Tab-separated table of C-alpha atoms in Angstrom:
chain	number	residue	atom	x	y	z
A	1	MET	CA	-58.049	-79.155	34.053
A	2	ASN	CA	-57.413	-82.285	32.014
A	3	ARG	CA	-58.302	-85.611	33.554
A	4	CYS	CA	-55.549	-88.005	34.473
A	5	ASN	CA	-55.488	-91.470	36.103
A	6	SER	CA	-52.731	-91.155	38.589
A	7	SER	CA	-53.589	-94.558	40.178
A	8	LEU	CA	-51.677	-96.325	37.413
A	9	TYR	CA	-48.383	-94.951	38.741
A	10	CYS	CA	-46.224	-95.066	41.789
A	11	PRO	CA	-47.082	-92.832	44.708
A	12	ILE	CA	-44.325	-90.325	44.198
A	13	ILE	CA	-45.276	-90.047	40.508
A	14	GLN	CA	-48.825	-89.417	41.566
A	15	GLU	CA	-47.741	-86.545	43.683
A	16	MET	CA	-45.751	-85.134	40.682
A	17	MET	CA	-48.764	-85.496	38.319
A	18	ASN	CA	-50.882	-83.289	40.504
A	19	ASN	CA	-48.137	-80.711	41.161
A	20	ARG	CA	-48.450	-77.591	38.972
A	21	GLY	CA	-44.842	-76.393	39.693
A	22	GLY	CA	-42.833	-75.161	36.728
A	23	THR	CA	-45.539	-72.992	35.148
A	24	ALA	CA	-44.868	-69.274	34.953
A	25	SER	CA	-47.671	-67.476	36.879
A	26	ASN	CA	-46.574	-63.974	36.243
A	27	SER	CA	-44.305	-62.022	33.851
A	28	SER	CA	-41.343	-61.983	36.205
A	29	GLU	CA	-41.424	-65.822	36.523
A	30	TRP	CA	-41.780	-66.029	32.645
A	31	ALA	CA	-38.732	-63.799	32.196
A	32	LEU	CA	-36.799	-65.914	34.624
A	33	ASN	CA	-37.695	-69.072	32.861
A	34	MET	CA	-36.694	-67.592	29.436
A	35	GLY	CA	-33.324	-66.466	31.039
A	36	VAL	CA	-32.788	-70.040	32.145
A	37	VAL	CA	-33.654	-71.312	28.668
A	38	GLY	CA	-31.211	-68.814	26.955
A	39	LEU	CA	-28.484	-69.858	29.420
A	40	HIS	CA	-28.958	-73.547	28.557
A	41	GLY	CA	-28.848	-72.721	24.912
A	42	VAL	CA	-25.505	-70.814	25.238
A	43	ILE	CA	-23.956	-73.614	27.294
A	44	SER	CA	-25.177	-76.365	24.953
A	45	ALA	CA	-23.732	-74.494	21.857
A	46	PHE	CA	-20.433	-73.739	23.583
A	47	GLY	CA	-20.186	-77.363	24.812
A	48	ILE	CA	-20.869	-78.934	21.493
A	49	LEU	CA	-18.265	-76.715	19.747
A	50	GLU	CA	-15.698	-77.165	22.484
A	51	ASN	CA	-15.979	-80.919	22.423
A	52	LEU	CA	-15.859	-81.043	18.594
A	53	LEU	CA	-12.793	-78.987	18.734
A	54	ILE	CA	-11.169	-81.421	21.300
A	55	LEU	CA	-12.122	-84.421	19.138
A	56	TRP	CA	-10.746	-82.885	16.028
A	57	VAL	CA	-7.346	-81.836	17.648
A	58	VAL	CA	-6.934	-85.102	19.638
A	59	GLY	CA	-8.019	-87.295	16.789
A	60	PHE	CA	-6.168	-85.713	13.919
A	61	ARG	CA	-3.488	-83.257	15.180
A	62	VAL	CA	-2.003	-85.056	18.389
A	63	ARG	CA	0.331	-88.035	18.406
A	64	ARG	CA	-1.734	-91.018	19.625
A	65	SER	CA	-0.732	-91.902	23.264
A	66	VAL	CA	-2.325	-93.294	26.310
A	67	ASN	CA	-3.157	-89.736	27.489
A	68	SER	CA	-4.809	-88.765	24.201
A	69	THR	CA	-6.817	-91.940	24.323
A	70	TRP	CA	-8.332	-90.889	27.648
A	71	ILE	CA	-9.037	-87.447	26.333
A	72	LEU	CA	-10.653	-88.648	23.152
A	73	ASN	CA	-13.101	-91.015	25.005
A	74	LEU	CA	-13.876	-88.380	27.587
A	75	ALA	CA	-14.587	-85.751	24.911
A	76	ALA	CA	-16.820	-88.268	22.939
A	77	SER	CA	-18.863	-88.914	26.069
A	78	ASP	CA	-19.146	-85.143	26.801
A	79	LEU	CA	-20.121	-84.455	23.187
A	80	LEU	CA	-23.034	-86.860	23.549
A	81	ALA	CA	-24.172	-85.121	26.620
A	82	THR	CA	-23.875	-81.612	25.279
A	83	ALA	CA	-25.505	-82.754	21.985
A	84	SER	CA	-28.594	-83.828	24.080
A	85	LEU	CA	-28.752	-80.577	26.066
A	86	PRO	CA	-30.580	-78.630	23.343
A	87	PHE	CA	-33.541	-81.115	23.677
A	88	PHE	CA	-33.537	-80.474	27.444
A	89	THR	CA	-33.569	-76.723	26.724
A	90	PHE	CA	-36.540	-77.312	24.366
A	91	PHE	CA	-38.197	-79.126	27.219
A	92	LEU	CA	-37.790	-76.034	29.414
A	93	ALA	CA	-38.802	-73.621	26.791
A	94	ARG	CA	-42.037	-75.478	26.305
A	95	GLY	CA	-42.931	-75.026	29.907
A	96	PHE	CA	-41.531	-78.167	31.414
A	97	THR	CA	-43.560	-80.414	29.051
A	98	TRP	CA	-42.086	-83.221	26.904
A	99	THR	CA	-43.479	-83.323	23.331
A	100	LEU	CA	-40.881	-85.395	21.543
A	101	GLY	CA	-42.433	-88.826	22.230
A	102	THR	CA	-41.796	-91.744	24.328
A	103	ALA	CA	-38.989	-93.348	22.347
A	104	PHE	CA	-36.903	-90.150	22.295
A	105	CYS	CA	-37.669	-89.685	25.994
A	106	LYS	CA	-35.976	-92.997	26.625
A	107	VAL	CA	-33.016	-92.251	24.323
A	108	HIS	CA	-32.516	-88.744	25.687
A	109	SER	CA	-32.448	-89.811	29.254
A	110	SER	CA	-30.235	-92.799	28.523
A	111	VAL	CA	-27.589	-90.460	26.947
A	112	PHE	CA	-27.488	-88.485	30.119
A	113	PHE	CA	-27.013	-91.487	32.299
A	114	LEU	CA	-24.438	-93.034	29.864
A	115	ASN	CA	-22.376	-89.872	30.132
A	116	MET	CA	-22.735	-89.935	33.934
A	117	PHE	CA	-21.289	-93.504	34.142
A	118	VAL	CA	-18.636	-92.990	31.341
A	119	SER	CA	-17.403	-89.837	32.980
A	120	GLY	CA	-17.129	-91.239	36.461
A	121	PHE	CA	-15.471	-94.521	35.247
A	122	LEU	CA	-13.137	-92.578	32.963
A	123	LEU	CA	-12.104	-90.029	35.670
A	124	GLY	CA	-11.386	-92.963	38.031
A	125	ALA	CA	-9.383	-94.842	35.346
A	126	ILE	CA	-7.438	-91.633	34.460
A	127	SER	CA	-6.526	-91.053	38.105
A	128	LEU	CA	-5.504	-94.703	38.647
A	129	ASP	CA	-3.352	-94.413	35.533
A	130	ARG	CA	-1.652	-91.363	36.860
A	131	CYS	CA	-1.036	-93.159	40.153
A	132	LEU	CA	0.605	-96.131	38.384
A	133	VAL	CA	2.768	-93.912	36.348
A	134	SER	CA	4.082	-92.361	39.489
A	135	LEU	CA	4.340	-95.420	41.689
A	136	ARG	CA	5.248	-98.147	39.202
A	137	PRO	CA	7.141	-96.507	36.426
A	138	VAL	CA	9.081	-99.666	35.433
A	139	TRP	CA	5.838	-101.593	35.011
A	140	CYS	CA	4.259	-98.782	33.004
A	141	GLN	CA	7.297	-98.603	30.793
A	142	ASN	CA	6.810	-102.249	29.965
A	143	HIS	CA	3.003	-102.620	29.857
A	144	ARG	CA	1.387	-99.151	29.597
A	145	HIS	CA	0.512	-98.576	25.974
A	146	VAL	CA	-2.258	-97.344	23.733
A	147	GLY	CA	-3.642	-100.792	23.064
A	148	LEU	CA	-4.201	-101.359	26.787
A	149	ALA	CA	-5.765	-97.819	27.264
A	150	THR	CA	-8.110	-98.601	24.302
A	151	ARG	CA	-9.261	-101.858	25.802
A	152	VAL	CA	-9.902	-100.176	29.250
A	153	CYS	CA	-12.006	-97.565	27.347
A	154	TRP	CA	-14.016	-100.266	25.655
A	155	ALA	CA	-14.599	-101.869	28.995
A	156	VAL	CA	-15.691	-98.439	30.552
A	157	TRP	CA	-18.209	-97.985	27.722
A	158	GLY	CA	-19.564	-101.579	28.013
A	159	LEU	CA	-19.945	-101.218	31.723
A	160	ALA	CA	-21.565	-97.930	31.370
A	161	LEU	CA	-23.973	-99.202	28.767
A	162	LEU	CA	-24.822	-102.152	30.990
A	163	ASN	CA	-25.695	-99.688	33.850
A	164	THR	CA	-27.722	-97.526	31.573
A	165	VAL	CA	-30.142	-100.314	30.589
A	166	PRO	CA	-32.453	-99.911	33.665
A	167	TYR	CA	-32.899	-96.134	33.030
A	168	TYR	CA	-33.924	-96.914	29.446
A	169	LEU	CA	-36.364	-99.582	30.561
A	170	PHE	CA	-38.068	-97.579	33.261
A	171	ARG	CA	-38.199	-94.142	31.479
A	172	ASP	CA	-41.596	-93.197	30.108
A	173	THR	CA	-43.818	-90.266	29.197
A	174	ILE	CA	-46.383	-89.585	31.913
A	175	PRO	CA	-49.334	-87.113	31.366
A	176	ARG	CA	-49.907	-84.686	34.185
A	177	CYS	CA	-53.173	-83.437	35.363
A	178	ASP	CA	-52.597	-79.963	34.053
A	179	GLY	CA	-52.066	-81.227	30.434
A	180	ARG	CA	-48.227	-81.273	30.475
A	181	ILE	CA	-46.164	-84.320	29.965
A	182	MET	CA	-43.330	-85.602	32.065
A	183	CYS	CA	-40.378	-87.664	30.775
A	184	TYR	CA	-39.613	-89.576	33.977
A	185	TYR	CA	-39.416	-92.878	35.737
A	186	ASN	CA	-42.345	-95.342	35.653
A	187	PHE	CA	-41.342	-98.051	37.937
A	188	ARG	CA	-44.635	-99.904	37.364
A	189	GLN	CA	-43.486	-100.899	33.987
A	190	HIS	CA	-42.325	-104.535	33.502
A	191	ALA	CA	-43.749	-105.395	36.983
A	192	PRO	CA	-44.276	-109.057	37.859
A	193	GLU	CA	-47.894	-110.035	38.074
A	194	GLY	CA	-49.274	-109.704	41.561
A	195	ALA	CA	-46.397	-107.638	42.981
A	196	PRO	CA	-47.189	-105.148	45.638
A	197	VAL	CA	-47.148	-101.657	43.850
A	198	GLU	CA	-45.699	-99.585	46.740
A	199	THR	CA	-42.906	-102.055	47.710
A	200	LEU	CA	-41.950	-102.537	44.041
A	201	CYS	CA	-41.735	-98.760	43.379
A	202	ARG	CA	-39.628	-98.110	46.467
A	203	SER	CA	-37.205	-101.094	45.872
A	204	ARG	CA	-36.600	-100.107	42.255
A	205	GLN	CA	-36.077	-96.381	43.008
A	206	ASP	CA	-33.918	-97.084	45.945
A	207	ALA	CA	-31.794	-99.571	43.874
A	208	LEU	CA	-31.221	-97.047	41.076
A	209	ALA	CA	-30.613	-94.009	43.262
A	210	VAL	CA	-27.972	-95.912	45.567
A	211	SER	CA	-26.337	-97.759	42.545
A	212	LYS	CA	-25.667	-94.505	40.578
A	213	PHE	CA	-24.468	-92.763	43.745
A	214	LEU	CA	-22.032	-95.491	44.468
A	215	LEU	CA	-20.822	-96.392	40.981
A	216	ALA	CA	-20.920	-92.985	39.175
A	217	PHE	CA	-19.976	-90.675	42.126
A	218	LEU	CA	-18.639	-92.231	45.318
A	219	LEU	CA	-16.187	-94.801	43.886
A	220	PRO	CA	-14.736	-92.483	41.191
A	221	LEU	CA	-14.310	-89.748	43.797
A	222	LEU	CA	-12.539	-92.142	46.078
A	223	ALA	CA	-10.310	-93.273	43.233
A	224	ILE	CA	-9.513	-89.601	42.244
A	225	VAL	CA	-8.740	-88.489	45.819
A	226	GLY	CA	-6.799	-91.698	46.709
A	227	SER	CA	-4.646	-91.512	43.608
A	228	TYR	CA	-3.745	-87.896	44.100
A	229	VAL	CA	-2.856	-88.620	47.744
A	230	ALA	CA	-0.679	-91.514	46.588
A	231	VAL	CA	1.037	-89.439	43.930
A	232	SER	CA	1.605	-86.669	46.395
A	233	VAL	CA	3.129	-88.912	48.892
A	234	SER	CA	5.374	-90.589	46.296
A	235	ILE	CA	6.634	-87.237	44.975
A	236	ARG	CA	7.317	-85.980	48.525
A	237	ARG	CA	9.268	-89.205	49.427
A	238	ARG	CA	11.525	-88.842	46.344
A	239	GLY	CA	12.322	-85.287	47.382
A	240	HIS	CA	10.489	-83.642	44.445
A	241	ARG	CA	8.329	-80.660	44.702
A	242	HIS	CA	4.851	-80.308	43.285
A	243	THR	CA	4.651	-78.220	40.135
A	244	PHE	CA	2.031	-75.445	40.057
A	245	ARG	CA	0.377	-77.224	37.102
A	246	PHE	CA	0.004	-80.396	39.028
A	247	LEU	CA	-1.558	-78.706	42.090
A	248	ARG	CA	-3.905	-76.738	39.868
A	249	LEU	CA	-5.043	-79.836	38.093
A	250	VAL	CA	-5.588	-81.771	41.287
A	251	VAL	CA	-7.770	-79.030	42.786
A	252	ALA	CA	-9.629	-78.385	39.530
A	253	VAL	CA	-10.559	-82.128	39.061
A	254	ILE	CA	-11.852	-82.680	42.530
A	255	VAL	CA	-13.732	-79.408	42.773
A	256	THR	CA	-15.280	-79.654	39.304
A	257	PHE	CA	-16.431	-83.250	39.780
A	258	VAL	CA	-17.854	-82.714	43.344
A	259	LEU	CA	-19.620	-79.373	42.505
A	260	CYS	CA	-21.212	-80.666	39.241
A	261	TRP	CA	-22.352	-84.186	40.484
A	262	ALA	CA	-22.808	-83.920	44.199
A	263	PRO	CA	-26.072	-81.872	44.148
A	264	TYR	CA	-27.602	-84.289	41.503
A	265	HIS	CA	-26.693	-87.407	43.433
A	266	THR	CA	-27.731	-85.789	46.722
A	267	PHE	CA	-31.268	-84.879	45.469
A	268	SER	CA	-31.530	-88.286	43.817
A	269	VAL	CA	-31.025	-90.014	47.054
A	270	LEU	CA	-33.420	-87.541	48.744
A	271	GLU	CA	-36.008	-88.229	46.028
A	272	ALA	CA	-35.919	-91.984	46.931
A	273	GLY	CA	-36.212	-91.026	50.636
A	274	ALA	CA	-39.245	-88.898	49.853
A	275	ASP	CA	-41.217	-92.092	49.621
A	276	TYR	CA	-40.624	-92.532	53.351
A	277	ASN	CA	-40.882	-88.805	54.096
A	278	PRO	CA	-43.397	-87.013	51.946
A	279	ALA	CA	-42.332	-83.646	53.239
A	280	LEU	CA	-39.195	-83.928	50.985
A	281	ARG	CA	-41.173	-84.238	47.847
A	282	GLN	CA	-41.702	-80.633	47.113
A	283	PRO	CA	-38.233	-79.335	47.829
A	284	VAL	CA	-36.711	-82.224	45.815
A	285	ALA	CA	-39.092	-81.642	42.852
A	286	ARG	CA	-37.943	-77.931	42.776
A	287	ALA	CA	-34.285	-78.513	43.123
A	288	LEU	CA	-33.677	-81.643	40.917
A	289	PRO	CA	-34.043	-79.801	37.495
A	290	ALA	CA	-31.368	-77.241	38.627
A	291	ALA	CA	-29.175	-80.094	39.847
A	292	ALA	CA	-29.527	-81.960	36.509
A	293	SER	CA	-28.475	-78.746	34.661
A	294	LEU	CA	-25.433	-78.446	36.851
A	295	ALA	CA	-24.516	-82.092	36.069
A	296	PHE	CA	-24.825	-81.265	32.359
A	297	LEU	CA	-22.357	-78.418	32.935
A	298	ASN	CA	-19.650	-80.992	33.829
A	299	SER	CA	-19.509	-82.060	30.256
A	300	VAL	CA	-18.595	-78.470	29.318
A	301	LEU	CA	-16.030	-78.025	32.104
A	302	ASN	CA	-14.218	-81.338	31.600
A	303	PRO	CA	-12.334	-80.207	28.584
A	304	LEU	CA	-11.324	-77.059	30.240
A	305	VAL	CA	-9.968	-78.849	33.191
A	306	TYR	CA	-8.332	-81.840	31.618
A	307	VAL	CA	-7.128	-80.353	28.244
A	308	PHE	CA	-6.734	-76.657	28.495
A	309	SER	CA	-4.703	-77.005	31.595
A	310	CYS	CA	-1.995	-78.386	29.451
A	311	PRO	CA	0.032	-75.628	27.790
A	312	ASP	CA	1.307	-78.012	25.024
A	313	PHE	CA	-2.189	-78.887	24.034
A	314	LEU	CA	-3.158	-75.195	23.844
A	315	ALA	CA	-0.295	-74.635	21.505
A	316	LYS	CA	-1.360	-77.518	19.353
A	317	ILE	CA	-4.836	-76.035	19.114
A	318	ARG	CA	-3.472	-72.567	18.131
A	319	GLN	CA	-1.212	-74.231	15.565
A	320	SER	CA	-4.012	-76.321	14.115
A	321	LEU	CA	-6.465	-73.373	13.841
A	322	GLY	CA	-3.679	-71.182	12.376
A	323	ALA	CA	-2.958	-73.840	9.743
A	324	VAL	CA	-6.620	-74.120	8.760
A	325	LEU	CA	-7.028	-70.382	8.581
A	326	GLU	CA	-3.809	-70.120	6.451
A	327	ASN	CA	-5.011	-72.718	4.051
A	328	VAL	CA	-8.474	-71.026	3.727
A	329	LEU	CA	-6.972	-67.611	3.141
A	330	ALA	CA	-4.410	-69.152	0.644
A	331	GLU	CA	-7.262	-70.718	-1.352
A	332	ASP	CA	-9.322	-67.528	-1.301
A	333	LEU	CA	-6.412	-65.496	-2.513
A	334	GLY	CA	-5.509	-68.076	-5.137
A	335	ASP	CA	-9.150	-67.982	-6.474
A	336	LEU	CA	-8.997	-64.137	-6.517
A	337	ALA	CA	-5.728	-64.227	-8.409
A	338	ARG	CA	-7.120	-66.547	-11.064
A	339	ARG	CA	-10.193	-64.309	-11.552
A	340	ARG	CA	-8.035	-61.228	-11.871
A	341	SER	CA	-5.603	-62.810	-14.394
A	342	THR	CA	-8.167	-62.430	-17.136
A	343	ALA	CA	-8.323	-58.638	-16.564
A	344	PRO	CA	-5.920	-56.231	-18.278
A	345	SER	CA	-4.461	-55.061	-15.023
A	346	SER	CA	-4.274	-58.536	-13.462
A	347	VAL	CA	-2.164	-59.290	-10.550
A	348	SER	CA	-0.322	-62.503	-10.514
A	349	ALA	CA	-1.114	-65.209	-7.863
A	350	SER	CA	2.500	-64.943	-6.668
A	351	GLU	CA	1.918	-61.410	-5.689
A	352	LEU	CA	-1.185	-62.210	-3.704
A	353	LEU	CA	0.004	-65.389	-2.003
A	354	PRO	CA	2.652	-65.206	0.674
A	355	LYS	CA	6.108	-65.323	-0.894
A	356	GLY	CA	8.453	-68.150	-0.029
A	357	PRO	CA	7.621	-71.570	1.099
A	358	HIS	CA	5.265	-71.933	4.031
A	359	PRO	CA	7.106	-72.460	7.287
A	360	ARG	CA	6.939	-75.887	8.614
A	361	PRO	CA	7.324	-76.863	12.324
A	362	ALA	CA	10.699	-78.258	13.207
A	363	PRO	CA	10.806	-82.046	13.752
A	364	ASN	CA	10.335	-82.955	17.306
A	365	ASN	CA	13.349	-84.603	18.770
A	366	ASN	CA	12.358	-84.481	22.384
A	367	GLY	CA	9.935	-87.439	22.426
A	368	ALA	CA	12.056	-89.431	24.937
A	369	ARG	CA	12.498	-86.432	27.219
A	370	ARG	CA	8.772	-85.699	27.071
A	371	ASP	CA	7.911	-89.230	28.091
A	372	LYS	CA	10.182	-88.922	31.025
A	373	GLU	CA	8.606	-85.805	32.121
A	374	GLU	CA	5.133	-87.357	31.675
A	375	ALA	CA	6.209	-90.183	34.034
A	376	GLU	CA	7.348	-87.695	36.644
A	377	HIS	CA	4.523	-85.081	36.359
A	378	PRO	CA	1.866	-86.669	34.143
A	379	VAL	CA	-0.841	-84.343	32.713
A	380	PHE	CA	-3.286	-87.278	33.163
């Protein structure tokens, strides 16, 4: 066993340094670990492609609006998270050891927490926007515009970056006694001279655990639930009935957000409590990686919930993909026609390409009606 000096770290880190959990002791555990690695790989690939598709369609194929601004920023945040997931998968495949260096350990962890805060803040902002559209339609007609939504998004990113700074500062690579390397908190970094170690470690870990639970989970959840309750009451008072799409979106938003993030925040708080109750350390150490994987899954599910629940957006995606495929096929057929034109039995390009002009979508004259429907039953 490799020698390690655990006295340089906080008590809970010392416990983790001496813990041999995560290694595969037999073939069945090794097969299970490889299955988990493969699942992470599939999820990361699907999430990257999915969010790239959302960014492309929203950025280039959809009319810019307040709703598309929300989607664009949410997809950008989710793309950052899913792009970092392959490195977490690599960490699992290497046997729970970090081999990519201290600097990238800080960057990788910061991306996870940045997405956590941006997602929470954006979901809360989207829900409040929906509430304003329903309760204050006149104010929204005069003041709700793309410029305001863009400024809100910039504020969200700035606030999320500010909250991510402590996680970047305290993240470090820590050698374990069995030779593996952790990418985890080192709360003894940047410590004032003469500060009591145990008190410093507890106060810093408690502050991070409680702040991210409040700011990235509880407050956004209250905003989501409160906004939906207010919208429901407003619709009922006006004598309107909930559409099936509205109810489906409400349930999907709340369930997805809670299922993906509640376990992670729960075990983060329990991890802070493990300093006061050492019996919690082993269960938390086993459960926290799975909870983090579930939190990553939120970046894959967000586009499905917020975008693919809108039939108009699905039609836009099919139209965009169809146009791309048509252009590719037309170019391939044109090249084939030019090559065959030099042969004695050549076939003209006009015979290979579709005859007649390509159909173009009819101009949309229903913008005003769509805006009115959005105010009554907004997708976001």
